[in-house]
Coordinates of C-alpha atoms in Angstrom, one line a residue:
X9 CA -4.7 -18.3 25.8
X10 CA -4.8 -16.1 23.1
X11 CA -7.3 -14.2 21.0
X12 CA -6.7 -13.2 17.1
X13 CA -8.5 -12.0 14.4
X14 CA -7.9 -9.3 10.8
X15 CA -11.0 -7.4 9.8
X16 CA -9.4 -6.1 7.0
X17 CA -8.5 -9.9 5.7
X18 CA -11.9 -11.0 6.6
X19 CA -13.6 -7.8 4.6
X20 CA -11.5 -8.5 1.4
X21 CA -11.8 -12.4 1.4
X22 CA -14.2 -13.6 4.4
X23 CA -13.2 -17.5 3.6
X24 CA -9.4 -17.0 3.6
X25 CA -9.8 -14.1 6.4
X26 CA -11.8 -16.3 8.9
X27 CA -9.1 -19.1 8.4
X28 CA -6.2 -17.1 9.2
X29 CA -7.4 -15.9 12.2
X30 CA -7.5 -19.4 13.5
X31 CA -3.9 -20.4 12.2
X32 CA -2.6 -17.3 13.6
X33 CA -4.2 -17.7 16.8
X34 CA -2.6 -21.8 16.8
X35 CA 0.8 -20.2 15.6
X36 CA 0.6 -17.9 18.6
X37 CA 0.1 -20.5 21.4
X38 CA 2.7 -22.2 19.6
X39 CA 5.3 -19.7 19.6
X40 CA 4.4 -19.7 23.2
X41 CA 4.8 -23.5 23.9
X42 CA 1.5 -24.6 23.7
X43 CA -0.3 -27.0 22.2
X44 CA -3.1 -25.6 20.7
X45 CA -6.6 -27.3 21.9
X46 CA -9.9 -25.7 21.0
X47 CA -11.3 -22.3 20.2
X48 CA -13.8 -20.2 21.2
X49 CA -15.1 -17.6 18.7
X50 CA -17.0 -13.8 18.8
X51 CA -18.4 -13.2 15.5
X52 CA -19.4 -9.5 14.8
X53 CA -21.0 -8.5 11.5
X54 CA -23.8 -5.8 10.3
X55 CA -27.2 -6.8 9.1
X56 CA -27.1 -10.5 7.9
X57 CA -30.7 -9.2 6.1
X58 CA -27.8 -7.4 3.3
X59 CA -26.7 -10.5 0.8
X60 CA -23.5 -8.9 1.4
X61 CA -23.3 -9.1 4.6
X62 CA -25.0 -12.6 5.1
X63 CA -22.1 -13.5 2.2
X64 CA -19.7 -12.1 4.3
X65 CA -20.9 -14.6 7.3
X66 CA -21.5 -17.5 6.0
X67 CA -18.0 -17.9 3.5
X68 CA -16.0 -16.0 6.9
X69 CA -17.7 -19.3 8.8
X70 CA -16.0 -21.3 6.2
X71 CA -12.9 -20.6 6.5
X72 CA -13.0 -20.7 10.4
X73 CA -14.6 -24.2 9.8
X74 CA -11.6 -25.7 7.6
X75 CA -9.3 -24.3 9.5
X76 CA -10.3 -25.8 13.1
X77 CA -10.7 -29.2 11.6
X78 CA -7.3 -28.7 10.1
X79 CA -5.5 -28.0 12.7
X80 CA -7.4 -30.0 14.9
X81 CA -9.0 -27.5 17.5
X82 CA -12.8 -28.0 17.9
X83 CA -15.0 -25.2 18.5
X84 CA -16.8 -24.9 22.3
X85 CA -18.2 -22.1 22.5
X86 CA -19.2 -18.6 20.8
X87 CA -20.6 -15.5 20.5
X88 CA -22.9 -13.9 17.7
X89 CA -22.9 -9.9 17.3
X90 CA -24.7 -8.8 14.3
X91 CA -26.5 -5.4 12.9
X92 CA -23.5 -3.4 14.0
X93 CA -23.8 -0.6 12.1
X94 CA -24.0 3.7 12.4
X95 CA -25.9 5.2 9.4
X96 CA -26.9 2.3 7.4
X97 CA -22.8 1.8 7.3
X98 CA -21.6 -1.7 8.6
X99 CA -18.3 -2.1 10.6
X100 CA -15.7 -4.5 9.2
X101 CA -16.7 -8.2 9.5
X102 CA -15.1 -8.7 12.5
X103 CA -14.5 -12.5 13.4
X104 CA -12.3 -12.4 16.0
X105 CA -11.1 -16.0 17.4
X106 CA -9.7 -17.2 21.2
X107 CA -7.6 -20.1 21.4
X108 CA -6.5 -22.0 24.5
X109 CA -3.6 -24.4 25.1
X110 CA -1.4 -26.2 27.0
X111 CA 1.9 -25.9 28.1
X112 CA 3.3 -29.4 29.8
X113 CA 6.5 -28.5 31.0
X114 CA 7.7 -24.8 32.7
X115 CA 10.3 -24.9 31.0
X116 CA 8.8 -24.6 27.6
X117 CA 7.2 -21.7 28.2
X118 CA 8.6 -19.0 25.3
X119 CA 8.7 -15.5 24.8
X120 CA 9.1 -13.0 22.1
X121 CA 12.1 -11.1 23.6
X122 CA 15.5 -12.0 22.5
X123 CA 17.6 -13.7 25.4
X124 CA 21.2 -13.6 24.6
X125 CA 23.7 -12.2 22.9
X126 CA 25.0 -14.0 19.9
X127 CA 22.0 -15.6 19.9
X128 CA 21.0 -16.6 15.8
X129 CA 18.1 -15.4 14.0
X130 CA 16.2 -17.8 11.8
X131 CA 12.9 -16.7 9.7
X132 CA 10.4 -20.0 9.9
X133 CA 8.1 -20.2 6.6
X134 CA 8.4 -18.7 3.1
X135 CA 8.0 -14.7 2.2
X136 CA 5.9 -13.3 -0.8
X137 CA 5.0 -10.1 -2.3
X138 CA 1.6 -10.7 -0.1
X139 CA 0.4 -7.0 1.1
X140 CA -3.3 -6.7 0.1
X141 CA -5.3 -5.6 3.4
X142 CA -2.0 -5.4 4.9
X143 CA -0.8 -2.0 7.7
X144 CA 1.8 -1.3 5.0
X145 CA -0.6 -0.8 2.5
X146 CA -2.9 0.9 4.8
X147 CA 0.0 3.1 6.1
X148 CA 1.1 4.2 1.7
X149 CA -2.3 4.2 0.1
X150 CA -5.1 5.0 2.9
X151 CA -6.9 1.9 1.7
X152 CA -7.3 -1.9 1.5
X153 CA -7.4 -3.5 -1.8
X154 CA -6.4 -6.8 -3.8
X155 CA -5.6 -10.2 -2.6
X156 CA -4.9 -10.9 0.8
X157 CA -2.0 -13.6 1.6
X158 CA -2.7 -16.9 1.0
X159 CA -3.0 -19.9 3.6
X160 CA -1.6 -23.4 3.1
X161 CA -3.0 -25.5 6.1
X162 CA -0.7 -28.2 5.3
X163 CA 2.4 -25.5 5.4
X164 CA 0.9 -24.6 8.4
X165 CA 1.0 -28.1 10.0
X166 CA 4.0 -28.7 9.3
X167 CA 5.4 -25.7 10.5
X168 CA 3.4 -26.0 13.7
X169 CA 4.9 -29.4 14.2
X170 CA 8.3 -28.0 13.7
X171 CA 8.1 -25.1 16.3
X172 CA 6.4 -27.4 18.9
X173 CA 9.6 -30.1 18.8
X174 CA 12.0 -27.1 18.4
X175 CA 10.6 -25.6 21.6
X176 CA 10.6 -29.2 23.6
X177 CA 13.8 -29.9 22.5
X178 CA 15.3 -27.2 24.3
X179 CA 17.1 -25.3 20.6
X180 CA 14.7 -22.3 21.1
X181 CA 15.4 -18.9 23.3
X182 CA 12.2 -17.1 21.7
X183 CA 9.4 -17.1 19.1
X184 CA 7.3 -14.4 17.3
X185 CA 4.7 -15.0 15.0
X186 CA 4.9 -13.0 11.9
X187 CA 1.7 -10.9 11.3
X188 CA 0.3 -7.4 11.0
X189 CA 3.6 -5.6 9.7
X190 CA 5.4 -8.5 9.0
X191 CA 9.2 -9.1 9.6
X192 CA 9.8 -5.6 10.8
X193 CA 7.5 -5.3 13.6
X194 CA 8.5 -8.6 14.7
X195 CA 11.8 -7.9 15.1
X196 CA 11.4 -4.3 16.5
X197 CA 8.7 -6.7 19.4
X198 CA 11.5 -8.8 20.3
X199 CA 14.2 -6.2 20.5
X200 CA 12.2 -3.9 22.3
X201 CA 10.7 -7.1 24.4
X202 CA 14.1 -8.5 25.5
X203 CA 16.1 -4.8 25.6
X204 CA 18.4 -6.2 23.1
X205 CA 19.7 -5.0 19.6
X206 CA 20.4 -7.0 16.3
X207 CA 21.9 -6.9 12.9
X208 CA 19.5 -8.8 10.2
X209 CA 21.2 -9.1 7.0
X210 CA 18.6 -10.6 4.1
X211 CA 20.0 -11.7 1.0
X212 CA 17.1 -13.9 -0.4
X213 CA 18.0 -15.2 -3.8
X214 CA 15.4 -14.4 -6.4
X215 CA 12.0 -14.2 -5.2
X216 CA 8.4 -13.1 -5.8
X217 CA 8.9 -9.8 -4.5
X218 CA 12.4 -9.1 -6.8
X219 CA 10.5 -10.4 -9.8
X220 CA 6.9 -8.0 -9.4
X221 CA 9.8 -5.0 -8.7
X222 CA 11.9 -6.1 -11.8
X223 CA 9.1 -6.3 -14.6
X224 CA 7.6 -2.7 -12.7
X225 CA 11.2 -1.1 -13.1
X226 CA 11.5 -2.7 -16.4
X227 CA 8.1 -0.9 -17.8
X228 CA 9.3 2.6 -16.6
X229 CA 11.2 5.0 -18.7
X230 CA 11.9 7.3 -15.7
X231 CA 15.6 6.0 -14.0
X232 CA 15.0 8.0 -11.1
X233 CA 11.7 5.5 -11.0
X234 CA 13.4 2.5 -11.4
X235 CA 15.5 3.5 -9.1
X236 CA 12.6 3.9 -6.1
X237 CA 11.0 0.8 -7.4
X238 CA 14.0 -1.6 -6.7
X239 CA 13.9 0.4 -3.3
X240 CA 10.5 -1.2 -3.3
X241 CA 12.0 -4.7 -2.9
X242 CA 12.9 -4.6 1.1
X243 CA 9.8 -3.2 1.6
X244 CA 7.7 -5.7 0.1
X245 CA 10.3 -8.4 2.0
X246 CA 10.3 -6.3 5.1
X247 CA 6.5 -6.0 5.2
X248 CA 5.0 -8.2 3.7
X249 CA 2.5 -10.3 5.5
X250 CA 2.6 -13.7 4.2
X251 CA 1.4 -16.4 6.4
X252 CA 3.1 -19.3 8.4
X253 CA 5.9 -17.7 9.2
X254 CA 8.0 -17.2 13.1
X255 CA 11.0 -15.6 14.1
X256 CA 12.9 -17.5 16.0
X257 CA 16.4 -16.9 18.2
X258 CA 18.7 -19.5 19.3
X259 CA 21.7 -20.3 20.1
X260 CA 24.2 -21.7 17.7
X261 CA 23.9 -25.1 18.3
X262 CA 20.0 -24.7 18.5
X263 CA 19.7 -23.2 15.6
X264 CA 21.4 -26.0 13.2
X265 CA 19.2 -28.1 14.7
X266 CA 16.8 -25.6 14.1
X267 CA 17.8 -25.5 10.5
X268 CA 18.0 -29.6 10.0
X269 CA 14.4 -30.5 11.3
X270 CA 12.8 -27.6 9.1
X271 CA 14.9 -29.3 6.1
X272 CA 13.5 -32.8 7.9
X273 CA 9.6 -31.6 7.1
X274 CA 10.0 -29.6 4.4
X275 CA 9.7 -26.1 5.7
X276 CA 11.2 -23.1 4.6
X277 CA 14.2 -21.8 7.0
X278 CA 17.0 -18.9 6.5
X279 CA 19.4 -17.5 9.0
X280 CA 18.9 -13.8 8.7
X281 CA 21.2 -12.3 11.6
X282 CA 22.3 -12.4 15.2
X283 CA 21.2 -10.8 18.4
X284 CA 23.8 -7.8 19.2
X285 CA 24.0 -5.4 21.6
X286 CA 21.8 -4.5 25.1
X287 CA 20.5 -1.5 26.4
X288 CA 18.1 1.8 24.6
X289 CA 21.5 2.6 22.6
X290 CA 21.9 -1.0 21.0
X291 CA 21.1 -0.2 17.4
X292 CA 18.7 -2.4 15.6
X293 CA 20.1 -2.6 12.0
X294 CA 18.5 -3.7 8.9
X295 CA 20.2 -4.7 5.7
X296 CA 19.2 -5.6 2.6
X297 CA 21.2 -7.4 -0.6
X298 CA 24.6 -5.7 1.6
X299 CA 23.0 -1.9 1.6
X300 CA 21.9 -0.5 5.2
X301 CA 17.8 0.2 5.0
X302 CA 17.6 1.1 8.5
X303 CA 19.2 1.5 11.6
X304 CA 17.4 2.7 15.0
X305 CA 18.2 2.6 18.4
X306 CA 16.2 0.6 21.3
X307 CA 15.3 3.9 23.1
X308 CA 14.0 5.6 19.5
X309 CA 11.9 2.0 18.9
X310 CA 10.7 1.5 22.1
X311 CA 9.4 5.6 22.6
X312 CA 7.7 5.2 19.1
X313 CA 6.0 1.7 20.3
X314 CA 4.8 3.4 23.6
X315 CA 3.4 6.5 21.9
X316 CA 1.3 4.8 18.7
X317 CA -2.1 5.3 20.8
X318 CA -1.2 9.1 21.6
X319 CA 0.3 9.7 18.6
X320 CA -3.0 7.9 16.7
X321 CA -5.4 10.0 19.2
X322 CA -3.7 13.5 18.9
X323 CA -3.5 13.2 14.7
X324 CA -7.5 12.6 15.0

């Protein structure tokens, strides 16, 4: 079972929010070796008696709708909370969605953590500049703003239907869903999950995010600029939060099988690294294009991961 949902999706585009909390909901089940089977959903909103707020429901609803029937998971049950609001100010439409599943075998059930040593990294899905509503936006600007990533169902089927064979087939050691942070917190999950290190090298070819940071650093007169915008590119790799995407880890064999049945259904598939190291000194270490943008030890990741809630409470 697992329960999902993104206000700040939902609050910049209800229709395309409500569906992705149901996709990432069936991704995580998943990841988990589940098959996804129906959904039970909490809706909380403030005054449906403000057209915006009533808009807000009713496109939110939508999405949800589109999505279930896509992915074939029927809705049994559900919750309505509305005319949350202090002062006349109404929290974030908040749908948020549960999913249950089954798992046939034991030994299909997967984790996040990275198992082994030597073990292959492989990013499932394709990456875009997508970081409206996103925590990296949050974290730079203090706000929410623009367009939120973009959901293909049918990418999402297939990559679905990839995972699931992947896992029963034995090829997988673990699987993370990419969402709220992206490719960086999913990596720091496992490697704090499984007390293991890695060394992700990306080198992605020309892609959305190198051509938005190319025509920005082309427009500047300022080389010290340019120079911090190209920076900008493993960000907006790094943390970008585009949709129907999974880490997986597996070992060599696995992954080439890995990497032939993505090619088989037509979904997106890169080797990006290898698990390395064990223990709180086993560095996690980032590169980009062949230049180091980060390197952290277990210990330093895992204290930061344990602190976020003190940390968040002592800066209020």
């Amino acid at each position: 079972m697992t329960t999902d949902g993104n206000a700040h999706y939902v609050y910049l585009n209800p229709r395309m929010g409500g569906a992705i909390a149901v996709a990432e909901a069936a991704r995580n089940l998943v990841c988990s070796g589940a098959e996804p089977l129906a959904v039970t959903d909490g809706l909380n909103y403030g005054s449906p008696e403000k057209p915006h707020i009533y808009w807000q429901l009713r496109e939110s609803l939508a999405g949800i709708g589109e999505a279930c029937r896509a992915l074939e998971t029927p809705v049994i049950s559900g919750n309505v909370s509305l005319y949350n609001e202090t002062r006349g100010e109404a929290i974030y439409p908040t749908p948020i969605i549960g999913m249950v599943g089954l798992i046939e075998k034991p030994e299909q059930i997967t984790t996040i953590a990275f198992k082994n040593e030597g073990d292959r990294l492989l990013l499932l899905g394709e990456t875009r500049a997508e970081v409206g509503g996103s925590q990296y936006q949050e974290m730079l600007l203090g706000s929410i703003e623009g367009p939120v990533p973009v959901l293909d169902l049918e990418a999402e089927k297939r990559l679905q239907a990839c995972l699931r064979t992947a896992i029963r087939e034995g090829w997988v050691a673990s699987a993370h869903d990419l969402s709220e942070g992206g490719l960086a917190a999913a990596l720091c999950e496992s490697a704090i999950a499984g007390g293991k290190g890695a060394v992700v090298e990306i080198q992605p070819g020309e892609w959305e995010g190198q051509l938005v940071v190319e025509q920005l650093a082309e427009e500047s007169a300022d080389p010290a600029e340019r120079e911090v915008l190209r920076q900008l590119e493993a960000e907006l790799y790094f943390f970008s939060e585009s949709q129907s995407r999974v880490l997986v880890s597996a070992g060599p064999e696995g992954a080439e099988a890995i990497q032939k049945l993505a090619r088989e259904l037509g979904v997106p598939c890169v080797e990006i690294g290898r698990v390395a190291g064990s223990g709180d000194e086993a560095p996690l270490v980032i590169q980009y294009r062949g230049q180091i943008v980060a390197v952290q030890p277990l210990g330093a990741l895992k204290e930061a991961w344990q602190e976020a809630i003190p940390w968040l409470m002592e800066a209020e």
